[in-house]
Amino acid sequence: MSTEPLLEVSHLTVDITSAQGPRRILDDISLSIAPGEPMGLVGESGSGKSMTLRTILGMLPHGARVVSGEVRYAGHDILTAGVGRGYRSSVRGAGISMVFQEPAIALNPVMRVGQQITDAVAERKRLSRRAAADLAVELLERVGIPDPGRRARAYPFELSGGMRQRVMIAAALAQEPNVLLCDEPTTALDVTIQAQVLDLFRSMQQERGLGLLYVTHDLAVVAQLCTALSVMQGGRIVEQGGLQAIFDDPQHAYTQRLLRSTPRLPAGPLDAVVAQ
Ligand SMILES: Nc1ncnc2c1ncn2[C@@H]1O[C@H](COP(=O)(O)OP(=O)(O)OP(=O)(O)O)[C@@H](O)[C@H]1O
Ligand SMILES: [Mg+2]
């Protein structure tokens, strides 16, 4: 498997303008995602984790602007491709998918979930209606949704929050991305379902080198899934490196606090955890 970076963010700086004037929300963010080197992204609330993911996808909120920096995907600068719908679909077509923090943003309330999962894919792969429906059911099953045939015909409001979150994950995976950006994708899930979803991400990394940038508050999840870690505070990356090295010897006060306050953190070598 090649370890050339799939996604490279260099010196990304973003301002947002409010009534009080411009405010820097991302300051000189650099990170790199290679196949087989999934990266966890942690940091306190408001530190810029979601903004980093949204900037990569060109989905900045109104008033936000990239001041400087670059986002390269498979060697191409994707920020200068211009912001907007065309840009987003071209990036998605090129293989970056995102699982959003709030299912409400990403799901269409008046469309059956099965159709939402396969909508984009059916067109691209020229699937028949029947084949698309089968694919949706298969993906719902893979993310642990019971009775997936029936659930595929449900509308989002008919499903629990945890199920909606899994529908989003299924929709992101349907695109067969090379890079998956995840924003707290398993927070609303109970621990057994969370374990199943983490297993699914892990097998996609191992089987086809899926690149992963994974935002979470849970270092135990990072330990199970990632080999690298970036820690954000106040719009900056304050610590970055191999996961084991950071767990062994955290440099930044925030990282030290986070490690101390994670009760489920495995004590042994990370390899033992990953091998479980
Ligand atoms: N739509 C918006 N308009 C203006 N400012 C915003 C907007 N969304 C986020 N911000 C600001 O950008 C900064 C970074 O926010 P971001 O959502 O990236 O934080 P986060 O690390 O994802 O936090 P959380 O862990 O709570 O999800 C914060 O100061 C936030 O107030
Ligand atoms: Mg966020």
mmCIF file of C-alpha atoms in Angstrom, residues 46-272:
data_model
loop_
_atom_site.group_PDB
_atom_site.id
_atom_site.type_symbol
_atom_site.label_atom_id
_atom_site.label_comp_id
_atom_site.label_asym_id
_atom_site.label_seq_id
_atom_site.Cartn_x
_atom_site.Cartn_y
_atom_site.Cartn_z
ATOM 1 C CA GLY A 46 -14.812 25.646 19.728
ATOM 2 C CA SER A 47 -11.166 24.870 18.965
ATOM 3 C CA GLY A 48 -11.849 24.560 15.220
ATOM 4 C CA LYS A 49 -12.191 20.828 14.545
ATOM 5 C CA SER A 50 -15.432 21.051 12.551
ATOM 6 C CA MET A 51 -14.175 24.157 10.736
ATOM 7 C CA THR A 52 -11.071 22.287 9.653
ATOM 8 C CA LEU A 53 -13.203 19.527 8.116
ATOM 9 C CA ARG A 54 -15.623 21.975 6.538
ATOM 10 C CA THR A 55 -12.782 24.004 5.017
ATOM 11 C CA ILE A 56 -11.320 20.868 3.463
ATOM 12 C CA LEU A 57 -14.690 20.215 1.808
ATOM 13 C CA GLY A 58 -15.174 23.861 0.810
ATOM 14 C CA MET A 59 -18.242 24.170 3.030
ATOM 15 C CA LEU A 60 -17.431 27.238 5.073
ATOM 16 C CA PRO A 61 -20.245 29.112 6.807
ATOM 17 C CA HIS A 62 -21.323 32.522 5.594
ATOM 18 C CA GLY A 63 -18.713 35.181 6.397
ATOM 19 C CA ALA A 64 -15.787 32.773 6.599
ATOM 20 C CA ARG A 65 -12.857 33.085 4.237
ATOM 21 C CA VAL A 66 -9.633 31.198 3.583
ATOM 22 C CA VAL A 67 -6.845 33.736 4.189
ATOM 23 C CA SER A 68 -3.971 31.482 3.190
ATOM 24 C CA GLY A 69 -2.907 27.883 2.933
ATOM 25 C CA GLU A 70 -3.542 24.923 0.722
ATOM 26 C CA VAL A 71 -5.530 21.697 0.674
ATOM 27 C CA ARG A 72 -4.141 19.071 -1.681
ATOM 28 C CA TYR A 73 -6.019 15.903 -2.496
ATOM 29 C CA ALA A 74 -4.230 13.262 -4.558
ATOM 30 C CA GLY A 75 -1.718 15.933 -5.509
ATOM 31 C CA HIS A 76 -4.264 18.557 -6.680
ATOM 32 C CA ASP A 77 -4.955 21.832 -4.929
ATOM 33 C CA ILE A 78 -8.687 21.568 -4.236
ATOM 34 C CA LEU A 79 -9.241 24.919 -2.508
ATOM 35 C CA THR A 80 -8.551 27.053 -5.546
ATOM 36 C CA ALA A 81 -11.107 25.033 -7.507
ATOM 37 C CA GLY A 82 -13.606 27.562 -6.167
ATOM 38 C CA VAL A 83 -16.249 27.296 -3.516
ATOM 39 C CA GLY A 84 -19.796 26.207 -4.151
ATOM 40 C CA ARG A 85 -21.912 23.329 -5.246
ATOM 41 C CA GLY A 86 -19.863 22.418 -8.294
ATOM 42 C CA TYR A 87 -16.688 22.352 -6.255
ATOM 43 C CA ARG A 88 -18.258 20.215 -3.571
ATOM 44 C CA SER A 89 -19.661 17.634 -5.909
ATOM 45 C CA SER A 90 -16.380 17.458 -7.791
ATOM 46 C CA VAL A 91 -14.502 16.843 -4.547
ATOM 47 C CA ARG A 92 -17.050 14.249 -3.514
ATOM 48 C CA GLY A 93 -16.814 12.636 -6.922
ATOM 49 C CA ALA A 94 -13.052 12.658 -6.485
ATOM 50 C CA GLY A 95 -13.380 10.634 -3.327
ATOM 51 C CA ILE A 96 -13.700 12.685 -0.130
ATOM 52 C CA SER A 97 -16.813 12.034 1.968
ATOM 53 C CA MET A 98 -17.839 13.494 5.272
ATOM 54 C CA VAL A 99 -19.947 12.306 8.173
ATOM 55 C CA PHE A 100 -21.316 15.455 9.813
ATOM 56 C CA GLN A 101 -21.643 16.205 13.500
ATOM 57 C CA GLU A 102 -25.366 16.980 13.181
ATOM 58 C CA PRO A 103 -27.452 14.453 11.223
ATOM 59 C CA ALA A 104 -30.101 17.151 10.797
ATOM 60 C CA ILE A 105 -27.859 19.109 8.403
ATOM 61 C CA ALA A 106 -27.028 16.190 6.195
ATOM 62 C CA LEU A 107 -30.304 14.287 5.845
ATOM 63 C CA ASN A 108 -33.237 15.394 3.739
ATOM 64 C CA PRO A 109 -36.326 15.173 5.980
ATOM 65 C CA VAL A 110 -38.739 14.411 3.148
ATOM 66 C CA MET A 111 -36.815 11.635 1.414
ATOM 67 C CA ARG A 112 -36.718 7.969 2.426
ATOM 68 C CA VAL A 113 -33.339 7.127 3.932
ATOM 69 C CA GLY A 114 -32.571 4.280 1.513
ATOM 70 C CA GLN A 115 -32.919 6.637 -1.400
ATOM 71 C CA GLN A 116 -30.669 9.227 0.280
ATOM 72 C CA ILE A 117 -27.953 6.639 0.712
ATOM 73 C CA THR A 118 -27.858 5.692 -2.931
ATOM 74 C CA ASP A 119 -28.967 8.910 -4.606
ATOM 75 C CA ALA A 120 -25.515 10.177 -5.525
ATOM 76 C CA VAL A 121 -24.092 6.742 -6.200
ATOM 77 C CA ALA A 122 -26.879 5.450 -8.450
ATOM 78 C CA GLU A 123 -26.261 8.240 -10.929
ATOM 79 C CA ARG A 124 -22.493 7.870 -10.937
ATOM 80 C CA LYS A 125 -22.498 4.092 -11.209
ATOM 81 C CA ARG A 126 -25.596 3.904 -13.421
ATOM 82 C CA LEU A 127 -27.309 1.477 -11.068
ATOM 83 C CA SER A 128 -30.849 0.319 -11.731
ATOM 84 C CA ARG A 129 -33.443 1.300 -9.125
ATOM 85 C CA ARG A 130 -33.463 -2.263 -7.897
ATOM 86 C CA ALA A 131 -29.661 -2.502 -7.575
ATOM 87 C CA ALA A 132 -29.550 0.866 -5.785
ATOM 88 C CA ALA A 133 -32.213 -0.282 -3.325
ATOM 89 C CA ASP A 134 -30.287 -3.496 -2.654
ATOM 90 C CA LEU A 135 -27.086 -1.514 -2.069
ATOM 91 C CA ALA A 136 -28.831 0.757 0.449
ATOM 92 C CA VAL A 137 -30.123 -2.238 2.397
ATOM 93 C CA GLU A 138 -26.688 -3.855 2.378
ATOM 94 C CA LEU A 139 -25.037 -0.669 3.689
ATOM 95 C CA LEU A 140 -27.678 -0.218 6.395
ATOM 96 C CA GLU A 141 -26.954 -3.749 7.501
ATOM 97 C CA ARG A 142 -23.195 -3.084 7.601
ATOM 98 C CA VAL A 143 -23.682 -0.120 9.944
ATOM 99 C CA GLY A 144 -25.729 -2.299 12.279
ATOM 100 C CA ILE A 145 -29.287 -1.219 11.535
ATOM 101 C CA PRO A 146 -31.717 -4.021 12.369
ATOM 102 C CA ASP A 147 -34.378 -4.913 9.814
ATOM 103 C CA PRO A 148 -32.587 -2.837 7.140
ATOM 104 C CA GLY A 149 -35.091 -3.637 4.384
ATOM 105 C CA ARG A 150 -37.865 -1.959 6.323
ATOM 106 C CA ARG A 151 -35.647 0.877 7.651
ATOM 107 C CA ALA A 152 -34.548 1.799 4.116
ATOM 108 C CA ARG A 153 -38.150 2.853 3.417
ATOM 109 C CA ALA A 154 -38.374 5.038 6.540
ATOM 110 C CA TYR A 155 -38.108 8.832 6.654
ATOM 111 C CA PRO A 156 -35.430 10.333 8.948
ATOM 112 C CA PHE A 157 -37.997 11.444 11.583
ATOM 113 C CA GLU A 158 -39.107 7.824 11.979
ATOM 114 C CA LEU A 159 -35.634 6.793 13.161
ATOM 115 C CA SER A 160 -33.809 7.352 16.449
ATOM 116 C CA GLY A 161 -30.842 9.764 16.606
ATOM 117 C CA GLY A 162 -28.405 6.851 16.678
ATOM 118 C CA MET A 163 -29.999 5.309 13.598
ATOM 119 C CA ARG A 164 -29.924 8.604 11.732
ATOM 120 C CA GLN A 165 -26.239 8.882 12.501
ATOM 121 C CA ARG A 166 -25.684 5.393 11.103
ATOM 122 C CA VAL A 167 -27.669 6.308 7.986
ATOM 123 C CA MET A 168 -25.231 9.194 7.440
ATOM 124 C CA ILE A 169 -22.298 6.851 7.819
ATOM 125 C CA ALA A 170 -23.884 4.465 5.300
ATOM 126 C CA ALA A 171 -24.450 7.377 2.891
ATOM 127 C CA ALA A 172 -20.814 8.469 3.220
ATOM 128 C CA LEU A 173 -19.554 4.923 2.633
ATOM 129 C CA ALA A 174 -21.862 4.487 -0.369
ATOM 130 C CA GLN A 175 -19.674 7.001 -2.200
ATOM 131 C CA GLU A 176 -16.736 4.605 -1.821
ATOM 132 C CA PRO A 177 -14.502 7.460 -0.688
ATOM 133 C CA ASN A 178 -10.732 7.355 -0.586
ATOM 134 C CA VAL A 179 -10.782 9.776 2.331
ATOM 135 C CA LEU A 180 -13.465 9.950 4.992
ATOM 136 C CA LEU A 181 -13.794 13.008 7.216
ATOM 137 C CA CYS A 182 -15.700 12.102 10.372
ATOM 138 C CA ASP A 183 -17.062 14.643 12.848
ATOM 139 C CA GLU A 184 -17.975 12.813 16.057
ATOM 140 C CA PRO A 185 -19.741 10.120 14.069
ATOM 141 C CA THR A 186 -20.340 7.715 16.923
ATOM 142 C CA THR A 187 -21.232 10.030 19.807
ATOM 143 C CA ALA A 188 -24.943 9.185 19.765
ATOM 144 C CA LEU A 189 -24.388 5.442 19.477
ATOM 145 C CA ASP A 190 -24.426 2.904 22.273
ATOM 146 C CA VAL A 191 -21.146 1.098 22.915
ATOM 147 C CA THR A 192 -21.875 -2.125 21.015
ATOM 148 C CA ILE A 193 -23.043 -0.265 17.913
ATOM 149 C CA GLN A 194 -20.081 2.096 18.254
ATOM 150 C CA ALA A 195 -17.744 -0.899 18.320
ATOM 151 C CA GLN A 196 -19.399 -2.279 15.181
ATOM 152 C CA VAL A 197 -19.022 1.040 13.326
ATOM 153 C CA LEU A 198 -15.378 1.368 14.424
ATOM 154 C CA ASP A 199 -14.766 -2.190 13.157
ATOM 155 C CA LEU A 200 -16.276 -1.212 9.833
ATOM 156 C CA PHE A 201 -13.988 1.847 9.509
ATOM 157 C CA ARG A 202 -11.014 -0.265 10.507
ATOM 158 C CA SER A 203 -11.712 -2.954 7.934
ATOM 159 C CA MET A 204 -12.140 -0.307 5.220
ATOM 160 C CA GLN A 205 -8.744 1.093 6.149
ATOM 161 C CA GLN A 206 -7.098 -2.286 6.054
ATOM 162 C CA GLU A 207 -8.867 -3.633 2.974
ATOM 163 C CA ARG A 208 -8.664 -0.619 0.725
ATOM 164 C CA GLY A 209 -6.489 1.945 2.455
ATOM 165 C CA LEU A 210 -9.298 4.363 3.343
ATOM 166 C CA GLY A 211 -7.797 7.627 4.593
ATOM 167 C CA LEU A 212 -9.433 8.818 7.767
ATOM 168 C CA LEU A 213 -9.533 12.126 9.654
ATOM 169 C CA TYR A 214 -11.572 11.479 12.743
ATOM 170 C CA VAL A 215 -12.850 14.165 15.115
ATOM 171 C CA THR A 216 -13.831 12.958 18.557
ATOM 172 C CA HIS A 217 -13.718 13.850 22.235
ATOM 173 C CA ASP A 218 -12.988 10.246 23.106
ATOM 174 C CA LEU A 219 -9.324 9.231 23.259
ATOM 175 C CA ALA A 220 -10.330 5.607 23.737
ATOM 176 C CA VAL A 221 -11.884 5.729 20.259
ATOM 177 C CA VAL A 222 -8.719 7.335 18.874
ATOM 178 C CA ALA A 223 -6.693 4.538 20.466
ATOM 179 C CA GLN A 224 -8.798 1.918 18.716
ATOM 180 C CA LEU A 225 -8.800 3.532 15.306
ATOM 181 C CA CYS A 226 -5.909 5.926 14.686
ATOM 182 C CA THR A 227 -2.151 5.817 14.384
ATOM 183 C CA ALA A 228 -1.647 9.600 14.409
ATOM 184 C CA LEU A 229 -3.118 12.429 16.439
ATOM 185 C CA SER A 230 -3.542 16.178 16.133
ATOM 186 C CA VAL A 231 -4.608 18.242 19.104
ATOM 187 C CA MET A 232 -6.283 21.629 18.554
ATOM 188 C CA GLN A 233 -6.737 24.600 20.799
ATOM 189 C CA GLY A 234 -7.979 28.050 19.854
ATOM 190 C CA GLY A 235 -7.802 27.405 16.106
ATOM 191 C CA ARG A 236 -4.248 26.073 16.197
ATOM 192 C CA ILE A 237 -2.683 22.641 16.263
ATOM 193 C CA VAL A 238 -0.837 22.522 19.565
ATOM 194 C CA GLU A 239 0.413 18.945 19.382
ATOM 195 C CA GLN A 240 0.765 16.481 16.518
ATOM 196 C CA GLY A 241 2.470 13.167 15.881
ATOM 197 C CA GLY A 242 2.318 9.404 16.205
ATOM 198 C CA LEU A 243 -0.340 8.269 18.631
ATOM 199 C CA GLN A 244 1.890 6.058 20.725
ATOM 200 C CA ALA A 245 4.508 8.792 21.139
ATOM 201 C CA ILE A 246 1.890 11.320 22.260
ATOM 202 C CA PHE A 247 0.227 8.870 24.643
ATOM 203 C CA ASP A 248 3.637 7.992 26.120
ATOM 204 C CA ASP A 249 4.790 11.560 26.519
ATOM 205 C CA PRO A 250 2.132 14.236 25.974
ATOM 206 C CA GLN A 251 3.720 17.668 25.659
ATOM 207 C CA HIS A 252 0.821 20.078 25.792
ATOM 208 C CA ALA A 253 -1.155 20.742 28.977
ATOM 209 C CA TYR A 254 -4.469 20.144 27.189
ATOM 210 C CA THR A 255 -3.286 16.747 25.897
ATOM 211 C CA GLN A 256 -2.061 15.802 29.364
ATOM 212 C CA ARG A 257 -5.432 16.713 30.867
ATOM 213 C CA LEU A 258 -7.300 14.821 28.184
ATOM 214 C CA LEU A 259 -5.231 11.696 28.750
ATOM 215 C CA ARG A 260 -5.715 11.879 32.510
ATOM 216 C CA SER A 261 -9.457 12.289 32.138
ATOM 217 C CA THR A 262 -9.982 9.310 29.842
ATOM 218 C CA PRO A 263 -10.908 6.449 32.141
ATOM 219 C CA ARG A 264 -11.306 3.818 29.432
ATOM 220 C CA LEU A 265 -7.877 4.395 27.938
ATOM 221 C CA PRO A 266 -6.162 1.066 27.392
ATOM 222 C CA ALA A 267 -3.092 0.635 29.604
ATOM 223 C CA GLY A 268 -1.045 -1.679 27.375
ATOM 224 C CA PRO A 269 0.636 -1.057 24.054
ATOM 225 C CA LEU A 270 -1.732 0.277 21.415
ATOM 226 C CA ASP A 271 -0.926 -2.637 19.133
ATOM 227 C CA ALA A 272 -2.620 -4.966 21.553
#
